[in-house]
GROMACS .gro file of C-alpha atoms in nm:
model
  250
    1GLU     CA    1  -0.816  -2.941   6.510
    2MET     CA    2  -0.653  -2.823   6.185
    3HIS     CA    3  -0.531  -3.188   6.123
    4SER     CA    4  -0.898  -3.308   6.189
    5GLU     CA    5  -1.045  -3.080   5.938
    6LEU     CA    6  -0.781  -3.165   5.680
    7ALA     CA    7  -0.849  -3.542   5.734
    8LEU     CA    8  -1.224  -3.476   5.685
    9LEU     CA    9  -1.166  -3.276   5.376
   10ARG     CA   10  -0.937  -3.531   5.236
   11LYS     CA   11  -1.209  -3.809   5.301
   12GLU     CA   12  -1.467  -3.597   5.140
   13VAL     CA   13  -1.255  -3.549   4.822
   14ASN     CA   14  -1.167  -3.907   4.793
   15SER     CA   15  -1.527  -4.004   4.826
   16MET     CA   16  -1.600  -3.739   4.551
   17THR     CA   17  -1.340  -3.885   4.337
   18GLU     CA   18  -1.470  -4.233   4.371
   19GLN     CA   19  -1.820  -4.135   4.307
   20ARG     CA   20  -1.706  -3.950   3.972
   21LYS     CA   21  -1.515  -4.248   3.861
   22ALA     CA   22  -1.820  -4.471   3.909
   23TRP     CA   23  -2.044  -4.213   3.740
   24LEU     CA   24  -1.822  -4.180   3.437
   25GLY     CA   25  -1.777  -4.545   3.411
   26ASN     CA   26  -2.147  -4.575   3.345
   27THR     CA   27  -2.152  -4.271   3.107
   28ILE     CA   28  -1.843  -4.317   2.879
   29GLY     CA   29  -1.958  -4.320   2.525
   30THR     CA   30  -2.299  -4.154   2.602
   31ASP     CA   31  -2.214  -3.800   2.523
   32GLY     CA   32  -2.499  -3.541   2.502
   33GLU     CA   33  -2.567  -3.272   2.254
   34LEU     CA   34  -2.539  -2.916   2.354
   35SER     CA   35  -2.697  -2.818   2.025
   36SER     CA   36  -2.724  -2.954   1.677
   37SER     CA   37  -2.358  -2.878   1.626
   38ALA     CA   38  -2.186  -2.924   1.957
   39VAL     CA   39  -2.131  -3.230   2.196
   40SER     CA   40  -2.041  -3.240   2.547
   41SER     CA   41  -1.965  -3.520   2.777
   42ARG     CA   42  -2.171  -3.609   3.093
   43ASP     CA   43  -1.948  -3.394   3.310
   44GLY     CA   44  -2.041  -3.090   3.108
   45ARG     CA   45  -1.710  -3.066   2.903
   46VAL     CA   46  -1.760  -2.925   2.558
   47ARG     CA   47  -1.575  -3.195   2.336
   48ALA     CA   48  -1.649  -3.084   1.981
   49GLY     CA   49  -1.814  -2.813   1.793
   50ILE     CA   50  -1.898  -2.720   1.424
   51GLY     CA   51  -1.930  -2.378   1.295
   52GLN     CA   52  -2.031  -2.107   1.554
   53ASP     CA   53  -2.021  -2.388   1.822
   54CYS     CA   54  -1.639  -2.399   1.782
   55VAL     CA   55  -1.615  -2.098   2.021
   56PRO     CA   56  -1.772  -2.241   2.319
   57ALA     CA   57  -1.526  -2.544   2.293
   58LEU     CA   58  -1.232  -2.302   2.325
   59LEU     CA   59  -1.386  -2.095   2.598
   60ASP     CA   60  -1.466  -2.420   2.782
   61GLY     CA   61  -1.105  -2.511   2.775
   62GLY     CA   62  -1.017  -2.148   2.903
   63ASP     CA   63  -1.268  -2.166   3.187
   64ARG     CA   64  -1.120  -2.486   3.313
   65ALA     CA   65  -0.757  -2.402   3.292
   66ASN     CA   66  -0.568  -2.368   3.610
   67PHE     CA   67  -0.207  -2.342   3.511
   68ALA     CA   68  -0.156  -2.251   3.139
   69ILE     CA   69  -0.294  -2.156   2.805
   70TRP     CA   70  -0.063  -2.205   2.514
   71PHE     CA   71  -0.186  -2.111   2.165
   72LEU     CA   72  -0.071  -2.158   1.800
   73CYS     CA   73  -0.271  -1.963   1.559
   74TYR     CA   74  -0.271  -1.862   1.197
   75VAL     CA   75  -0.546  -1.602   1.262
   76LEU     CA   76  -0.671  -1.466   1.588
   77ASP     CA   77  -0.918  -1.176   1.606
   78LEU     CA   78  -1.218  -1.276   1.798
   79PRO     CA   79  -1.253  -1.042   2.106
   80GLU     CA   80  -1.382  -1.324   2.337
   81ILE     CA   81  -1.092  -1.538   2.268
   82ALA     CA   82  -0.861  -1.253   2.318
   83GLU     CA   83  -1.050  -1.180   2.654
   84MET     CA   84  -1.001  -1.537   2.758
   85LEU     CA   85  -0.626  -1.511   2.722
   86ILE     CA   86  -0.633  -1.172   2.912
   87GLU     CA   87  -0.827  -1.308   3.191
   88GLY     CA   88  -0.597  -1.606   3.217
   89LYS     CA   89  -0.304  -1.390   3.249
   90ARG     CA   90  -0.472  -1.185   3.522
   91ASP     CA   91  -0.524  -1.504   3.706
   92GLY     CA   92  -0.173  -1.579   3.708
   93LEU     CA   93  -0.171  -1.851   3.434
   94ASP     CA   94   0.125  -1.913   3.191
   95VAL     CA   95  -0.029  -1.766   2.877
   96ARG     CA   96   0.176  -1.730   2.558
   97GLY     CA   97   0.139  -1.788   2.190
   98LEU     CA   98   0.296  -1.836   1.850
   99VAL     CA   99   0.115  -1.678   1.554
  100ASP     CA  100   0.163  -1.616   1.188
  101ALA     CA  101   0.364  -1.288   1.131
  102LYS     CA  102   0.195  -1.190   0.812
  103GLN     CA  103  -0.169  -1.223   0.933
  104ALA     CA  104  -0.061  -1.052   1.249
  105LYS     CA  105  -0.020  -0.727   1.039
  106ASN     CA  106  -0.389  -0.740   0.949
  107ARG     CA  107  -0.599  -0.470   1.121
  108GLY     CA  108  -0.833  -0.703   1.309
  109MET     CA  109  -0.565  -0.947   1.436
  110LYS     CA  110  -0.322  -0.651   1.512
  111THR     CA  111  -0.592  -0.502   1.730
  112GLN     CA  112  -0.652  -0.809   1.927
  113LEU     CA  113  -0.275  -0.887   1.973
  114GLU     CA  114  -0.212  -0.554   2.095
  115ARG     CA  115  -0.471  -0.592   2.360
  116ILE     CA  116  -0.333  -0.942   2.463
  117GLU     CA  117   0.026  -0.824   2.474
  118GLY     CA  118  -0.087  -0.512   2.667
  119ALA     CA  119  -0.195  -0.751   2.940
  120GLY     CA  120   0.154  -0.898   2.943
  121VAL     CA  121   0.096  -1.210   2.739
  122PRO     CA  122   0.416  -1.277   2.532
  123ILE     CA  123   0.346  -1.360   2.173
  124ILE     CA  124   0.591  -1.460   1.914
  125ARG     CA  125   0.529  -1.390   1.537
  126ILE     CA  126   0.661  -1.651   1.304
  127GLU     CA  127   0.754  -1.598   0.952
  128PRO     CA  128   0.790  -1.914   0.760
  129GLU     CA  129   1.038  -1.961   0.497
  130SER     CA  130   0.949  -1.904   0.123
  131TYR     CA  131   0.917  -2.186  -0.148
  132TYR     CA  132   0.906  -2.181  -0.513
  133PHE     CA  133   0.775  -2.451  -0.762
  134SER     CA  134   1.036  -2.637  -0.937
  135LYS     CA  135   0.959  -2.775  -1.288
  136GLU     CA  136   1.253  -3.017  -1.256
  137SER     CA  137   1.149  -3.188  -0.954
  138ASP     CA  138   0.781  -3.124  -0.999
  139ASP     CA  139   0.751  -3.005  -0.640
  140TYR     CA  140   0.796  -2.706  -0.416
  141GLU     CA  141   1.147  -2.626  -0.284
  142LYS     CA  142   1.274  -2.391  -0.030
  143VAL     CA  143   1.434  -2.071  -0.149
  144GLY     CA  144   1.803  -2.095  -0.045
  145PRO     CA  145   2.068  -1.842   0.058
  146GLU     CA  146   2.137  -1.791  -0.311
  147GLY     CA  147   1.804  -1.664  -0.373
  148LEU     CA  148   1.519  -1.738  -0.604
  149PRO     CA  149   1.608  -1.906  -0.934
  150ALA     CA  150   1.536  -1.700  -1.239
  151GLY     CA  151   1.184  -1.717  -1.371
  152ARG     CA  152   1.043  -1.857  -1.055
  153GLN     CA  153   0.788  -1.723  -0.809
  154ALA     CA  154   0.833  -1.726  -0.449
  155TYR     CA  155   0.539  -1.828  -0.210
  156GLN     CA  156   0.566  -1.755   0.153
  157GLY     CA  157   0.467  -2.053   0.396
  158HIS     CA  158   0.202  -2.015   0.636
  159TRP     CA  159   0.201  -2.077   1.017
  160HIS     CA  160  -0.114  -2.266   0.966
  161PHE     CA  161  -0.191  -2.405   1.315
  162LYS     CA  162  -0.519  -2.365   1.489
  163CYS     CA  163  -0.444  -2.523   1.830
  164PHE     CA  164  -0.495  -2.432   2.201
  165LEU     CA  165  -0.322  -2.625   2.483
  166PHE     CA  166  -0.450  -2.596   2.825
  167ASP     CA  167  -0.280  -2.704   3.147
  168CYS     CA  168   0.054  -2.818   2.999
  169LEU     CA  169   0.344  -2.712   3.231
  170GLN     CA  170   0.702  -2.605   3.143
  171CYS     CA  171   0.958  -2.695   3.421
  172LYS     CA  172   1.260  -2.501   3.537
  173ASP     CA  173   1.490  -2.715   3.287
  174GLY     CA  174   1.260  -2.635   3.003
  175THR     CA  175   1.103  -2.975   2.976
  176LEU     CA  176   0.744  -3.040   2.941
  177GLU     CA  177   0.523  -3.185   3.226
  178LEU     CA  178   0.160  -3.294   3.164
  179ASN     CA  179  -0.106  -3.368   3.428
  180SER     CA  180  -0.460  -3.516   3.426
  181SER     CA  181  -0.599  -3.185   3.329
  182SER     CA  182  -0.383  -3.132   3.025
  183THR     CA  183  -0.605  -3.064   2.713
  184LEU     CA  184  -0.572  -2.999   2.349
  185VAL     CA  185  -0.843  -2.824   2.151
  186LYS     CA  186  -0.785  -2.820   1.767
  187GLY     CA  187  -0.927  -2.834   1.430
  188SER     CA  188  -0.988  -2.637   1.113
  189PHE     CA  189  -1.134  -2.339   1.296
  190ASN     CA  190  -0.941  -2.018   1.311
  191PRO     CA  191  -1.046  -1.819   1.604
  192SER     CA  192  -1.154  -1.524   1.363
  193LYS     CA  193  -1.474  -1.334   1.289
  194PHE     CA  194  -1.463  -1.459   0.937
  195SER     CA  195  -1.432  -1.830   1.027
  196ARG     CA  196  -1.721  -1.785   1.280
  197ALA     CA  197  -1.948  -1.609   1.027
  198VAL     CA  198  -1.877  -1.878   0.747
  199GLY     CA  199  -1.935  -2.161   0.980
  200ASN     CA  200  -1.763  -2.433   0.779
  201ASP     CA  201  -1.513  -2.536   1.028
  202GLU     CA  202  -1.475  -2.761   1.336
  203VAL     CA  203  -1.281  -2.833   1.657
  204THR     CA  204  -1.250  -3.124   1.883
  205MET     CA  205  -1.105  -3.160   2.235
  206THR     CA  206  -0.887  -3.443   2.354
  207GLN     CA  207  -0.707  -3.527   2.684
  208ARG     CA  208  -0.535  -3.833   2.538
  209THR     CA  209  -0.168  -3.803   2.680
  210SER     CA  210   0.006  -3.903   2.357
  211ILE     CA  211  -0.180  -3.646   2.138
  212VAL     CA  212  -0.147  -3.356   2.396
  213GLU     CA  213   0.219  -3.445   2.438
  214LEU     CA  214   0.288  -3.430   2.059
  215PHE     CA  215   0.146  -3.071   2.029
  216ALA     CA  216   0.288  -2.943   2.363
  217LYS     CA  217   0.634  -3.058   2.274
  218HIS     CA  218   0.609  -2.899   1.927
  219PHE     CA  219   0.512  -2.574   2.073
  220LEU     CA  220   0.796  -2.572   2.327
  221LYS     CA  221   1.041  -2.667   2.046
  222LYS     CA  222   0.929  -2.383   1.820
  223TRP     CA  223   0.899  -2.132   2.111
  224LYS     CA  224   1.264  -2.204   2.189
  225GLU     CA  225   1.372  -2.194   1.828
  226HIS     CA  226   1.227  -1.853   1.795
  227GLY     CA  227   1.386  -1.703   2.102
  228GLY     CA  228   1.122  -1.760   2.349
  229PRO     CA  229   1.248  -1.776   2.714
  230VAL     CA  230   1.173  -2.066   2.960
  231ILE     CA  231   0.868  -1.976   3.152
  232VAL     CA  232   0.818  -2.191   3.462
  233THR     CA  233   0.434  -2.259   3.486
  234ARG     CA  234   0.302  -2.133   3.825
  235GLY     CA  235   0.049  -2.292   4.042
  236PRO     CA  236  -0.327  -2.289   4.003
  237LYS     CA  237  -0.536  -1.979   4.012
  238ASP     CA  238  -0.774  -2.150   4.253
  239GLU     CA  239  -0.738  -2.417   4.515
  240VAL     CA  240  -0.893  -2.690   4.315
  241CYS     CA  241  -0.863  -3.068   4.299
  242THR     CA  242  -0.754  -3.220   3.976
  243PHE     CA  243  -0.935  -3.545   3.888
  244ALA     CA  244  -0.859  -3.831   3.644
  245SER     CA  245  -0.961  -3.752   3.283
  246ASP     CA  246  -1.211  -3.956   3.103
  247ASP     CA  247  -0.934  -4.118   2.900
  248GLU     CA  248  -0.747  -4.235   3.207
  249LEU     CA  249  -1.075  -4.380   3.339
  250GLY     CA  250  -1.155  -4.562   3.004
   0.00000   0.00000   0.00000
């Protein structure tokens, strides 16, 4: 009886998959507007946002995540983004981040990071190296072990990323594994109250494998370089079926 039920369920899922492929095949390139500054695909996915509509694009990624949420942030002080990360951790997802060490000391970001870390999310604070302007080379050069040359001013670098990776998996050997739900949301938008208030930033979402892989590999590389442990990504928070992405169907 159980085998019969599983066979019926499998048949239903396969039928739904074929229907979705046919449907998406007729709607690729016909994205709809959520508002004057946000666009979604016909399957309801928020694909881009400008200004205050950047936040829904990030939250949409979090709502759909079933395995992991990785983030690389210069500034992060929006309570709703912090809550998204906390809820992901509670649901058993692999949630972790790399943030700018200097910005992490500011009150708003410090408060949200304490909330996130208090929920068990590991966060590494990255302090980039310092540089000075060389008149001889007419360019910026790294401050070496010998220190800053006389008469020069040091400028600390920034960890200036604004990226969220969803459903990228780390294997036992530390390598990266992607699947059809692996997603990247990035842009000029800092997940901060100031960026939201000003409204002059944007984000876009992509599931194109080559682009997601580029950023996910960079995340794992920097995670390892700064002492982050291998965290084997666990299974999904729900019993869900993962369908092919729009890019795969295109």
